[in-house]
mmCIF file of C-alpha atoms in Angstrom:
data_model
loop_
_atom_site.group_PDB
_atom_site.id
_atom_site.type_symbol
_atom_site.label_atom_id
_atom_site.label_comp_id
_atom_site.label_asym_id
_atom_site.label_seq_id
_atom_site.Cartn_x
_atom_site.Cartn_y
_atom_site.Cartn_z
ATOM 1 C CA UNK A 1 83.849 129.992 184.461
ATOM 2 C CA UNK A 2 80.871 131.309 182.980
ATOM 3 C CA UNK A 3 78.634 133.633 185.050
ATOM 4 C CA UNK A 4 77.619 135.730 182.744
ATOM 5 C CA UNK A 5 73.746 137.567 183.167
ATOM 6 C CA UNK A 6 71.577 134.454 182.181
ATOM 7 C CA UNK A 7 73.607 131.771 184.028
ATOM 8 C CA UNK A 8 73.661 131.226 187.848
ATOM 9 C CA UNK A 9 74.376 133.778 190.399
ATOM 10 C CA UNK A 10 77.575 133.565 191.960
ATOM 11 C CA UNK A 11 77.389 135.209 195.356
ATOM 12 C CA UNK A 12 74.799 136.458 197.804
ATOM 13 C CA UNK A 13 75.127 137.887 201.139
ATOM 14 C CA UNK A 14 72.515 136.970 203.855
ATOM 15 C CA UNK A 15 74.239 139.684 206.447
ATOM 16 C CA UNK A 16 72.392 143.201 207.153
ATOM 17 C CA UNK A 17 72.215 146.280 204.869
ATOM 18 C CA UNK A 18 72.227 149.140 207.695
ATOM 19 C CA UNK A 19 71.660 152.918 207.485
ATOM 20 C CA UNK A 20 74.915 154.101 209.739
ATOM 21 C CA UNK A 21 75.023 157.709 211.698
ATOM 22 C CA UNK A 22 78.398 158.102 211.983
ATOM 23 C CA UNK A 23 79.528 160.854 214.617
ATOM 24 C CA UNK A 24 83.302 162.033 215.245
ATOM 25 C CA UNK A 25 84.400 164.375 218.262
ATOM 26 C CA UNK A 26 83.764 168.291 217.062
ATOM 27 C CA UNK A 27 82.116 167.004 213.520
ATOM 28 C CA UNK A 28 78.866 167.254 211.917
ATOM 29 C CA UNK A 29 77.283 163.601 212.034
ATOM 30 C CA UNK A 30 77.095 162.120 208.817
ATOM 31 C CA UNK A 31 73.861 160.347 208.132
ATOM 32 C CA UNK A 32 72.362 157.695 205.857
ATOM 33 C CA UNK A 33 75.978 156.187 205.158
ATOM 34 C CA UNK A 34 75.586 152.908 203.192
ATOM 35 C CA UNK A 35 76.671 150.147 205.844
ATOM 36 C CA UNK A 36 76.210 146.270 207.281
ATOM 37 C CA UNK A 37 77.833 143.263 206.426
ATOM 38 C CA UNK A 38 75.377 142.417 203.757
ATOM 39 C CA UNK A 39 76.386 145.559 201.793
ATOM 40 C CA UNK A 40 80.037 145.336 202.245
ATOM 41 C CA UNK A 41 80.374 141.758 201.746
ATOM 42 C CA UNK A 42 78.494 142.218 198.491
ATOM 43 C CA UNK A 43 80.536 145.142 197.259
ATOM 44 C CA UNK A 44 83.695 142.691 198.079
ATOM 45 C CA UNK A 45 82.383 140.463 195.528
ATOM 46 C CA UNK A 46 81.013 142.609 193.190
ATOM 47 C CA UNK A 47 84.688 144.184 192.912
ATOM 48 C CA UNK A 48 85.989 141.424 190.535
ATOM 49 C CA UNK A 49 83.198 140.702 188.335
ATOM 50 C CA UNK A 50 82.743 143.905 186.205
ATOM 51 C CA UNK A 51 79.751 144.367 183.322
ATOM 52 C CA UNK A 52 78.072 141.930 182.118
ATOM 53 C CA UNK A 53 79.427 139.395 185.043
ATOM 54 C CA UNK A 54 78.223 141.878 187.749
ATOM 55 C CA UNK A 55 74.908 140.510 187.363
ATOM 56 C CA UNK A 56 75.645 137.180 189.091
ATOM 57 C CA UNK A 57 76.075 138.865 192.266
ATOM 58 C CA UNK A 58 73.134 139.014 194.011
ATOM 59 C CA UNK A 59 71.500 141.585 196.456
ATOM 60 C CA UNK A 60 68.213 141.185 198.344
ATOM 61 C CA UNK A 61 67.610 144.125 200.161
ATOM 62 C CA UNK A 62 65.225 144.695 202.877
ATOM 63 C CA UNK A 63 64.143 147.761 203.779
ATOM 64 C CA UNK A 64 61.794 150.281 205.158
ATOM 65 C CA UNK A 65 59.708 153.096 204.127
ATOM 66 C CA UNK A 66 62.868 155.680 205.010
ATOM 67 C CA UNK A 67 65.478 153.851 203.098
ATOM 68 C CA UNK A 68 66.558 156.611 200.524
ATOM 69 C CA UNK A 69 65.941 156.415 196.500
ATOM 70 C CA UNK A 70 69.555 157.909 196.120
ATOM 71 C CA UNK A 71 71.122 154.793 198.013
ATOM 72 C CA UNK A 72 69.120 152.644 195.917
ATOM 73 C CA UNK A 73 70.227 154.510 193.132
ATOM 74 C CA UNK A 74 73.475 154.007 193.635
ATOM 75 C CA UNK A 75 73.712 150.364 194.199
ATOM 76 C CA UNK A 76 71.782 150.061 191.010
ATOM 77 C CA UNK A 77 74.889 151.575 188.917
ATOM 78 C CA UNK A 78 76.727 148.291 190.537
ATOM 79 C CA UNK A 79 74.331 147.002 188.057
ATOM 80 C CA UNK A 80 74.287 143.146 190.252
ATOM 81 C CA UNK A 81 70.758 141.087 190.697
ATOM 82 C CA UNK A 82 68.996 143.557 192.730
ATOM 83 C CA UNK A 83 65.677 142.272 194.848
ATOM 84 C CA UNK A 84 63.906 145.017 196.934
ATOM 85 C CA UNK A 85 61.234 144.050 199.715
ATOM 86 C CA UNK A 86 59.969 147.353 201.059
ATOM 87 C CA UNK A 87 58.275 147.620 204.112
ATOM 88 C CA UNK A 88 56.141 150.573 204.415
ATOM 89 C CA UNK A 89 54.894 150.138 207.897
ATOM 90 C CA UNK A 90 58.405 149.949 209.226
ATOM 91 C CA UNK A 91 61.463 151.774 209.208
ATOM 92 C CA UNK A 92 65.079 150.813 207.371
ATOM 93 C CA UNK A 93 67.479 148.806 209.621
ATOM 94 C CA UNK A 94 69.337 151.811 211.573
ATOM 95 C CA UNK A 95 72.458 151.928 213.212
ATOM 96 C CA UNK A 96 74.568 154.514 215.415
ATOM 97 C CA UNK A 97 78.078 154.293 215.133
ATOM 98 C CA UNK A 98 80.467 156.524 217.544
ATOM 99 C CA UNK A 99 83.846 157.096 217.148
ATOM 100 C CA UNK A 100 86.335 158.151 220.224
ATOM 101 C CA UNK A 101 88.962 159.892 218.275
ATOM 102 C CA UNK A 102 89.272 161.368 215.053
ATOM 103 C CA UNK A 103 91.619 158.704 213.882
ATOM 104 C CA UNK A 104 88.574 156.163 213.217
ATOM 105 C CA UNK A 105 89.812 153.490 215.961
ATOM 106 C CA UNK A 106 88.305 152.851 219.251
ATOM 107 C CA UNK A 107 84.374 153.240 218.221
ATOM 108 C CA UNK A 108 80.858 152.154 219.684
ATOM 109 C CA UNK A 109 77.998 150.845 217.898
ATOM 110 C CA UNK A 110 74.228 150.294 218.210
ATOM 111 C CA UNK A 111 71.149 149.485 216.226
ATOM 112 C CA UNK A 112 68.900 152.555 216.561
ATOM 113 C CA UNK A 113 65.655 150.519 214.541
ATOM 114 C CA UNK A 114 64.874 146.561 214.925
ATOM 115 C CA UNK A 115 66.838 144.958 212.152
ATOM 116 C CA UNK A 116 65.054 143.631 209.270
ATOM 117 C CA UNK A 117 66.777 140.467 208.142
ATOM 118 C CA UNK A 118 66.345 138.415 205.095
ATOM 119 C CA UNK A 119 64.704 135.465 205.220
ATOM 120 C CA UNK A 120 65.027 132.362 203.275
ATOM 121 C CA UNK A 121 61.717 132.110 202.062
ATOM 122 C CA UNK A 122 62.182 135.649 200.689
ATOM 123 C CA UNK A 123 64.654 133.808 198.075
ATOM 124 C CA UNK A 124 61.920 131.735 196.613
ATOM 125 C CA UNK A 125 61.189 132.095 192.653
ATOM 126 C CA UNK A 126 64.389 134.143 192.743
ATOM 127 C CA UNK A 127 68.115 133.178 190.525
ATOM 128 C CA UNK A 128 69.545 134.010 194.214
ATOM 129 C CA UNK A 129 68.723 130.642 195.458
ATOM 130 C CA UNK A 130 70.900 129.303 193.458
ATOM 131 C CA UNK A 131 74.129 130.921 194.185
ATOM 132 C CA UNK A 132 77.393 129.596 194.251
ATOM 133 C CA UNK A 133 78.638 130.921 197.072
ATOM 134 C CA UNK A 134 76.496 132.264 200.218
ATOM 135 C CA UNK A 135 77.529 134.615 203.374
ATOM 136 C CA UNK A 136 76.274 134.863 206.577
ATOM 137 C CA UNK A 137 77.272 136.425 209.843
ATOM 138 C CA UNK A 138 75.247 134.858 212.742
ATOM 139 C CA UNK A 139 75.731 133.343 215.829
ATOM 140 C CA UNK A 140 76.461 129.501 216.659
ATOM 141 C CA UNK A 141 72.797 129.133 217.892
ATOM 142 C CA UNK A 142 71.517 130.443 214.488
ATOM 143 C CA UNK A 143 73.639 129.164 211.919
ATOM 144 C CA UNK A 144 72.799 126.174 211.566
ATOM 145 C CA UNK A 145 69.456 126.263 211.316
ATOM 146 C CA UNK A 146 69.455 129.415 208.788
ATOM 147 C CA UNK A 147 72.155 127.022 206.702
ATOM 148 C CA UNK A 148 69.866 124.214 206.659
ATOM 149 C CA UNK A 149 66.827 125.943 205.569
ATOM 150 C CA UNK A 150 68.796 127.294 202.874
ATOM 151 C CA UNK A 151 69.825 123.903 201.504
ATOM 152 C CA UNK A 152 66.416 122.215 202.409
ATOM 153 C CA UNK A 153 65.142 125.080 199.774
ATOM 154 C CA UNK A 154 67.749 124.405 197.092
ATOM 155 C CA UNK A 155 67.230 120.500 197.662
ATOM 156 C CA UNK A 156 63.314 121.192 196.672
ATOM 157 C CA UNK A 157 63.829 124.121 193.896
ATOM 158 C CA UNK A 158 63.732 123.274 190.037
ATOM 159 C CA UNK A 159 67.491 123.857 189.598
ATOM 160 C CA UNK A 160 70.106 121.321 190.423
ATOM 161 C CA UNK A 161 70.720 121.054 194.076
ATOM 162 C CA UNK A 162 74.416 121.179 193.950
ATOM 163 C CA UNK A 163 76.488 122.190 197.264
ATOM 164 C CA UNK A 164 77.198 126.139 197.785
ATOM 165 C CA UNK A 165 80.448 127.180 199.490
ATOM 166 C CA UNK A 166 78.980 128.766 202.679
ATOM 167 C CA UNK A 167 81.078 130.991 204.231
ATOM 168 C CA UNK A 168 80.396 131.805 208.257
ATOM 169 C CA UNK A 169 81.225 135.210 209.488
ATOM 170 C CA UNK A 170 80.279 134.693 213.586
ATOM 171 C CA UNK A 171 78.366 137.644 215.063
ATOM 172 C CA UNK A 172 80.471 139.589 216.771
ATOM 173 C CA UNK A 173 78.755 139.885 219.791
ATOM 174 C CA UNK A 174 78.498 135.673 219.759
ATOM 175 C CA UNK A 175 82.182 135.607 220.174
ATOM 176 C CA UNK A 176 82.642 134.676 224.029
ATOM 177 C CA UNK A 177 84.373 131.883 226.128
ATOM 178 C CA UNK A 178 80.572 130.345 226.300
ATOM 179 C CA UNK A 179 80.115 129.919 222.984
ATOM 180 C CA UNK A 180 83.458 128.109 221.985
ATOM 181 C CA UNK A 181 81.662 124.919 222.192
ATOM 182 C CA UNK A 182 78.709 125.315 220.210
ATOM 183 C CA UNK A 183 81.133 127.086 217.529
ATOM 184 C CA UNK A 184 83.120 124.114 217.457
ATOM 185 C CA UNK A 185 79.789 121.895 216.844
ATOM 186 C CA UNK A 186 78.706 123.875 214.175
ATOM 187 C CA UNK A 187 82.386 123.390 212.540
ATOM 188 C CA UNK A 188 82.058 119.114 213.460
ATOM 189 C CA UNK A 189 78.602 119.304 211.642
ATOM 190 C CA UNK A 190 80.635 119.998 208.340
ATOM 191 C CA UNK A 191 77.421 122.488 207.486
ATOM 192 C CA UNK A 192 80.193 125.470 206.744
ATOM 193 C CA UNK A 193 82.933 125.683 204.470
ATOM 194 C CA UNK A 194 84.746 128.732 205.514
ATOM 195 C CA UNK A 195 84.605 129.855 209.022
ATOM 196 C CA UNK A 196 86.234 133.273 209.410
ATOM 197 C CA UNK A 197 86.061 135.629 212.724
ATOM 198 C CA UNK A 198 88.554 137.869 213.045
ATOM 199 C CA UNK A 199 91.770 138.076 215.377
ATOM 200 C CA UNK A 200 89.725 139.527 218.390
ATOM 201 C CA UNK A 201 87.430 137.503 217.975
ATOM 202 C CA UNK A 202 89.131 134.192 217.929
ATOM 203 C CA UNK A 203 90.978 135.387 221.228
ATOM 204 C CA UNK A 204 87.126 135.966 222.848
ATOM 205 C CA UNK A 205 85.838 132.847 221.948
ATOM 206 C CA UNK A 206 88.917 131.675 223.796
ATOM 207 C CA UNK A 207 88.795 133.749 226.826
ATOM 208 C CA UNK A 208 91.867 135.073 226.358
ATOM 209 C CA UNK A 209 92.892 139.138 225.412
ATOM 210 C CA UNK A 210 93.649 139.843 221.858
ATOM 211 C CA UNK A 211 97.249 139.783 220.641
ATOM 212 C CA UNK A 212 99.105 141.191 218.091
ATOM 213 C CA UNK A 213 101.310 138.183 218.172
ATOM 214 C CA UNK A 214 101.120 136.127 214.813
ATOM 215 C CA UNK A 215 102.286 133.109 216.317
ATOM 216 C CA UNK A 216 99.614 133.589 219.226
ATOM 217 C CA UNK A 217 96.760 133.897 216.492
ATOM 218 C CA UNK A 218 97.890 130.750 214.710
ATOM 219 C CA UNK A 219 98.042 129.181 217.794
ATOM 220 C CA UNK A 220 94.335 129.305 218.537
ATOM 221 C CA UNK A 221 93.395 128.906 215.113
ATOM 222 C CA UNK A 222 94.764 125.817 214.710
ATOM 223 C CA UNK A 223 93.714 124.889 218.365
ATOM 224 C CA UNK A 224 90.170 125.759 216.875
ATOM 225 C CA UNK A 225 90.606 123.564 213.731
ATOM 226 C CA UNK A 226 92.364 120.573 215.094
ATOM 227 C CA UNK A 227 89.939 120.378 218.506
ATOM 228 C CA UNK A 228 86.586 120.466 216.611
ATOM 229 C CA UNK A 229 85.627 117.190 216.575
ATOM 230 C CA UNK A 230 85.966 116.818 219.762
ATOM 231 C CA UNK A 231 82.784 118.656 220.641
ATOM 232 C CA UNK A 232 79.135 117.954 219.968
ATOM 233 C CA UNK A 233 77.079 114.906 219.155
ATOM 234 C CA UNK A 234 76.356 115.353 215.808
ATOM 235 C CA UNK A 235 74.306 112.408 214.254
ATOM 236 C CA UNK A 236 75.328 113.655 210.893
ATOM 237 C CA UNK A 237 71.605 114.727 209.815
ATOM 238 C CA UNK A 238 72.458 117.940 209.009
ATOM 239 C CA UNK A 239 76.283 116.816 207.308
ATOM 240 C CA UNK A 240 76.572 117.693 203.678
ATOM 241 C CA UNK A 241 78.659 115.581 201.340
ATOM 242 C CA UNK A 242 81.933 117.750 201.263
ATOM 243 C CA UNK A 243 83.018 118.942 198.231
ATOM 244 C CA UNK A 244 85.464 121.924 199.616
ATOM 245 C CA UNK A 245 87.867 121.869 202.053
ATOM 246 C CA UNK A 246 86.955 123.301 205.357
ATOM 247 C CA UNK A 247 88.601 125.829 206.374
ATOM 248 C CA UNK A 248 89.691 129.390 209.362
ATOM 249 C CA UNK A 249 90.192 132.005 207.806
ATOM 250 C CA UNK A 250 91.403 134.432 210.726
ATOM 251 C CA UNK A 251 91.154 138.348 209.506
ATOM 252 C CA UNK A 252 93.865 140.225 211.265
ATOM 253 C CA UNK A 253 94.024 143.737 210.547
ATOM 254 C CA UNK A 254 97.248 145.043 209.924
ATOM 255 C CA UNK A 255 98.761 141.256 210.206
ATOM 256 C CA UNK A 256 96.917 140.496 207.045
ATOM 257 C CA UNK A 257 95.081 137.154 206.959
ATOM 258 C CA UNK A 258 95.635 133.842 208.195
ATOM 259 C CA UNK A 259 94.028 130.754 206.058
ATOM 260 C CA UNK A 260 94.764 127.142 207.618
ATOM 261 C CA UNK A 261 92.863 123.555 206.837
ATOM 262 C CA UNK A 262 93.593 120.102 206.652
ATOM 263 C CA UNK A 263 96.217 119.066 204.751
ATOM 264 C CA UNK A 264 96.892 122.686 204.259
ATOM 265 C CA UNK A 265 100.261 124.360 205.819
ATOM 266 C CA UNK A 266 98.825 127.550 208.047
ATOM 267 C CA UNK A 267 99.311 130.190 205.126
ATOM 268 C CA UNK A 268 99.810 134.110 206.330
ATOM 269 C CA UNK A 269 99.300 136.759 203.549
ATOM 270 C CA UNK A 270 99.844 140.034 204.043
ATOM 271 C CA UNK A 271 97.376 143.261 203.931
ATOM 272 C CA UNK A 272 97.376 145.139 200.735
ATOM 273 C CA UNK A 273 97.887 148.182 202.658
ATOM 274 C CA UNK A 274 100.884 147.502 205.385
ATOM 275 C CA UNK A 275 101.911 149.741 207.884
ATOM 276 C CA UNK A 276 104.256 152.950 206.857
ATOM 277 C CA UNK A 277 107.985 152.414 206.881
ATOM 278 C CA UNK A 278 108.208 155.609 209.351
ATOM 279 C CA UNK A 279 105.451 153.512 211.662
ATOM 280 C CA UNK A 280 102.024 153.573 212.310
ATOM 281 C CA UNK A 281 98.864 153.291 210.640
ATOM 282 C CA UNK A 282 99.036 153.257 206.223
ATOM 283 C CA UNK A 283 98.348 156.898 205.033
ATOM 284 C CA UNK A 284 95.576 155.517 202.555
ATOM 285 C CA UNK A 285 93.585 153.694 205.686
ATOM 286 C CA UNK A 286 90.631 156.196 206.063
ATOM 287 C CA UNK A 287 88.033 154.035 207.822
ATOM 288 C CA UNK A 288 88.240 150.162 208.558
ATOM 289 C CA UNK A 289 84.438 150.024 208.725
ATOM 290 C CA UNK A 290 83.571 147.355 206.819
ATOM 291 C CA UNK A 291 86.671 146.097 205.559
ATOM 292 C CA UNK A 292 86.746 142.372 207.159
ATOM 293 C CA UNK A 293 83.110 141.752 205.295
ATOM 294 C CA UNK A 294 84.553 143.340 201.769
ATOM 295 C CA UNK A 295 87.517 140.319 202.462
ATOM 296 C CA UNK A 296 84.935 137.532 202.783
ATOM 297 C CA UNK A 297 82.906 138.634 199.632
ATOM 298 C CA UNK A 298 86.238 138.911 197.633
ATOM 299 C CA UNK A 299 87.176 135.501 199.355
ATOM 300 C CA UNK A 300 83.948 134.002 198.269
ATOM 301 C CA UNK A 301 84.120 134.696 194.796
ATOM 302 C CA UNK A 302 88.006 134.091 194.544
ATOM 303 C CA UNK A 303 87.577 130.884 195.883
ATOM 304 C CA UNK A 304 84.379 130.010 193.197
ATOM 305 C CA UNK A 305 86.782 131.674 190.568
ATOM 306 C CA UNK A 306 89.753 130.070 191.321
ATOM 307 C CA UNK A 307 88.916 126.994 193.552
ATOM 308 C CA UNK A 308 92.448 127.802 195.271
ATOM 309 C CA UNK A 309 91.994 128.379 199.349
ATOM 310 C CA UNK A 310 95.142 130.666 199.106
ATOM 311 C CA UNK A 311 94.439 132.627 195.913
ATOM 312 C CA UNK A 312 91.242 133.333 197.543
ATOM 313 C CA UNK A 313 92.660 135.124 200.376
ATOM 314 C CA UNK A 314 94.236 137.426 197.750
ATOM 315 C CA UNK A 315 91.203 138.341 196.314
ATOM 316 C CA UNK A 316 90.122 139.239 200.166
ATOM 317 C CA UNK A 317 92.876 141.446 200.865
ATOM 318 C CA UNK A 318 92.701 143.342 197.864
ATOM 319 C CA UNK A 319 88.220 143.688 198.221
ATOM 320 C CA UNK A 320 89.339 144.852 201.877
ATOM 321 C CA UNK A 321 91.742 147.429 200.312
ATOM 322 C CA UNK A 322 88.708 149.248 198.645
ATOM 323 C CA UNK A 323 86.438 149.347 201.800
ATOM 324 C CA UNK A 324 89.362 150.937 203.647
ATOM 325 C CA UNK A 325 90.115 154.201 201.661
ATOM 326 C CA UNK A 326 86.759 155.771 202.637
ATOM 327 C CA UNK A 327 84.383 156.240 205.065
ATOM 328 C CA UNK A 328 81.100 154.369 203.612
ATOM 329 C CA UNK A 329 81.424 152.237 200.534
ATOM 330 C CA UNK A 330 84.004 153.579 197.428
ATOM 331 C CA UNK A 331 82.701 155.273 194.410
ATOM 332 C CA UNK A 332 82.735 153.340 191.208
ATOM 333 C CA UNK A 333 83.246 154.802 187.503
ATOM 334 C CA UNK A 334 82.522 153.117 184.411
ATOM 335 C CA UNK A 335 83.171 153.710 180.888
ATOM 336 C CA UNK A 336 81.517 150.735 178.774
ATOM 337 C CA UNK A 337 83.151 147.805 180.669
ATOM 338 C CA UNK A 338 85.987 149.789 181.979
ATOM 339 C CA UNK A 339 85.431 150.267 185.804
ATOM 340 C CA UNK A 340 87.560 151.951 188.166
ATOM 341 C CA UNK A 341 86.801 151.950 192.107
ATOM 342 C CA UNK A 342 88.367 155.039 193.637
ATOM 343 C CA UNK A 343 89.897 155.478 190.712
ATOM 344 C CA UNK A 344 91.745 152.115 190.381
ATOM 345 C CA UNK A 345 91.586 149.375 188.744
ATOM 346 C CA UNK A 346 90.585 146.101 190.655
ATOM 347 C CA UNK A 347 92.162 142.989 188.363
ATOM 348 C CA UNK A 348 95.327 145.353 188.424
ATOM 349 C CA UNK A 349 95.429 145.764 192.317
ATOM 350 C CA UNK A 350 95.062 141.991 192.381
ATOM 351 C CA UNK A 351 97.993 141.537 190.077
ATOM 352 C CA UNK A 352 100.146 143.824 191.754
ATOM 353 C CA UNK A 353 99.052 142.338 194.904
ATOM 354 C CA UNK A 354 100.036 138.534 193.767
ATOM 355 C CA UNK A 355 103.408 139.787 192.693
ATOM 356 C CA UNK A 356 104.105 140.629 195.972
ATOM 357 C CA UNK A 357 103.063 137.687 197.488
ATOM 358 C CA UNK A 358 104.943 135.302 194.866
ATOM 359 C CA UNK A 359 102.041 134.213 193.239
ATOM 360 C CA UNK A 360 102.737 136.428 190.198
ATOM 361 C CA UNK A 361 103.725 132.830 187.967
ATOM 362 C CA UNK A 362 100.046 131.694 188.083
ATOM 363 C CA UNK A 363 97.575 133.766 185.670
ATOM 364 C CA UNK A 364 94.878 134.850 187.317
ATOM 365 C CA UNK A 365 91.519 133.786 185.912
ATOM 366 C CA UNK A 366 89.153 136.652 185.920
ATOM 367 C CA UNK A 367 85.351 136.232 185.346
ATOM 368 C CA UNK A 368 84.180 137.326 182.209
#
C-alpha cells in the first residue's frame, strides 16, 4: 500500500484533544498534559507510520487562545498532516484528572472548560476528508448523524467517494443499560465497521457489574453481535454497501482484547505487558490513561495495512503498550528515518508480539 505524503490520508480521529491537569495525592499537580481520545488515537496510528508515511496521519486541532505553543511544537515533531483552528475568544478543551492514590488506579475526570469539538465542515477543502479510516468517540444518539454527515461530505467532494473504515468508540458516560437498544440499532444500521467498548463499558450496557471473567466478557460480546439485528427500525437509508466485516472489539485491560465478528471465531489477544509473574501490575505500566484510544488508532492502521482483523489487534496491543509507559504521550526520538518511542522500535515490538501470539509465520507488511 502506498501511503506516501502525496497520497490519501490513512487515519483521522475526530475525538477531542484535551489539556489535562493531573492530581495525585501528596504531589504537585501536573498541568497542560496532552490528552484526550483524539490525541491518543492519533498517537496509536502514528506509531506505525514513520516519516515520510507519517504525513498520511491527519490531526485537526481545534484549540483556544491558551493552547501552549510548546505542545504544538511537540505535535509538529510527529510530522503528521496537522491543521490548526485557533479560536482567540475561547479557552482550549481542558480536563481535571484526579487519582485516588499513587498507583494510577481509581480516578475521576471532568471537563473544566467547554469542549471544542471538530466539525465535519472543518474538514472540507483539506486532504483529511479523504481518510481511509476515521475514529469517533460518540454516544449512540450522535454517532449515526456524525458518520452520515461525513459520508455525505465525501460523496460530494472531488475525490473518489470510497468506503472508509469507521471505528466507533462509545462515549463512556453513554454506556448504560438504557442505551443498549440504541447501540444495537446503530450496529444494525451498518454505518460503523468496528464497535469497541472496554469490558467495563460492555457490562454497563447490559446493566451488569464489570467482571474479570473472560468467559463472561465473551458471552456479552457475542450477545451484542448476535442480537443487534433484532433492534431498531432501520429503513436502509444510512446503510452502506458493506466492504468490510463488521467487528466488535472489546478492550479488556490486563486480559488483552477480544475480536469477534460474523464468520470469525472469537479470538483473545493478550496485552503486550502481561501481569508480572509474582502477581500484580507489570512494572512497565505507569499510567493506563489513553491506552484504549491508542489501541484503536493502532487497530485502524493495522487493518488498513493488512486487511486482517486479528493482525489489526496486534497493532492495537502494541500501540497501547507505548501509551502505558508514562504519564502523557511517549517521547519520540528521530535520527533520519529511524525513530524510537521511549527508546523502543515500534515495528520491532510488533514482531516480538506477533511471535508471542503465534503469527510470526506471516510477514508484517510495514508501510513505507
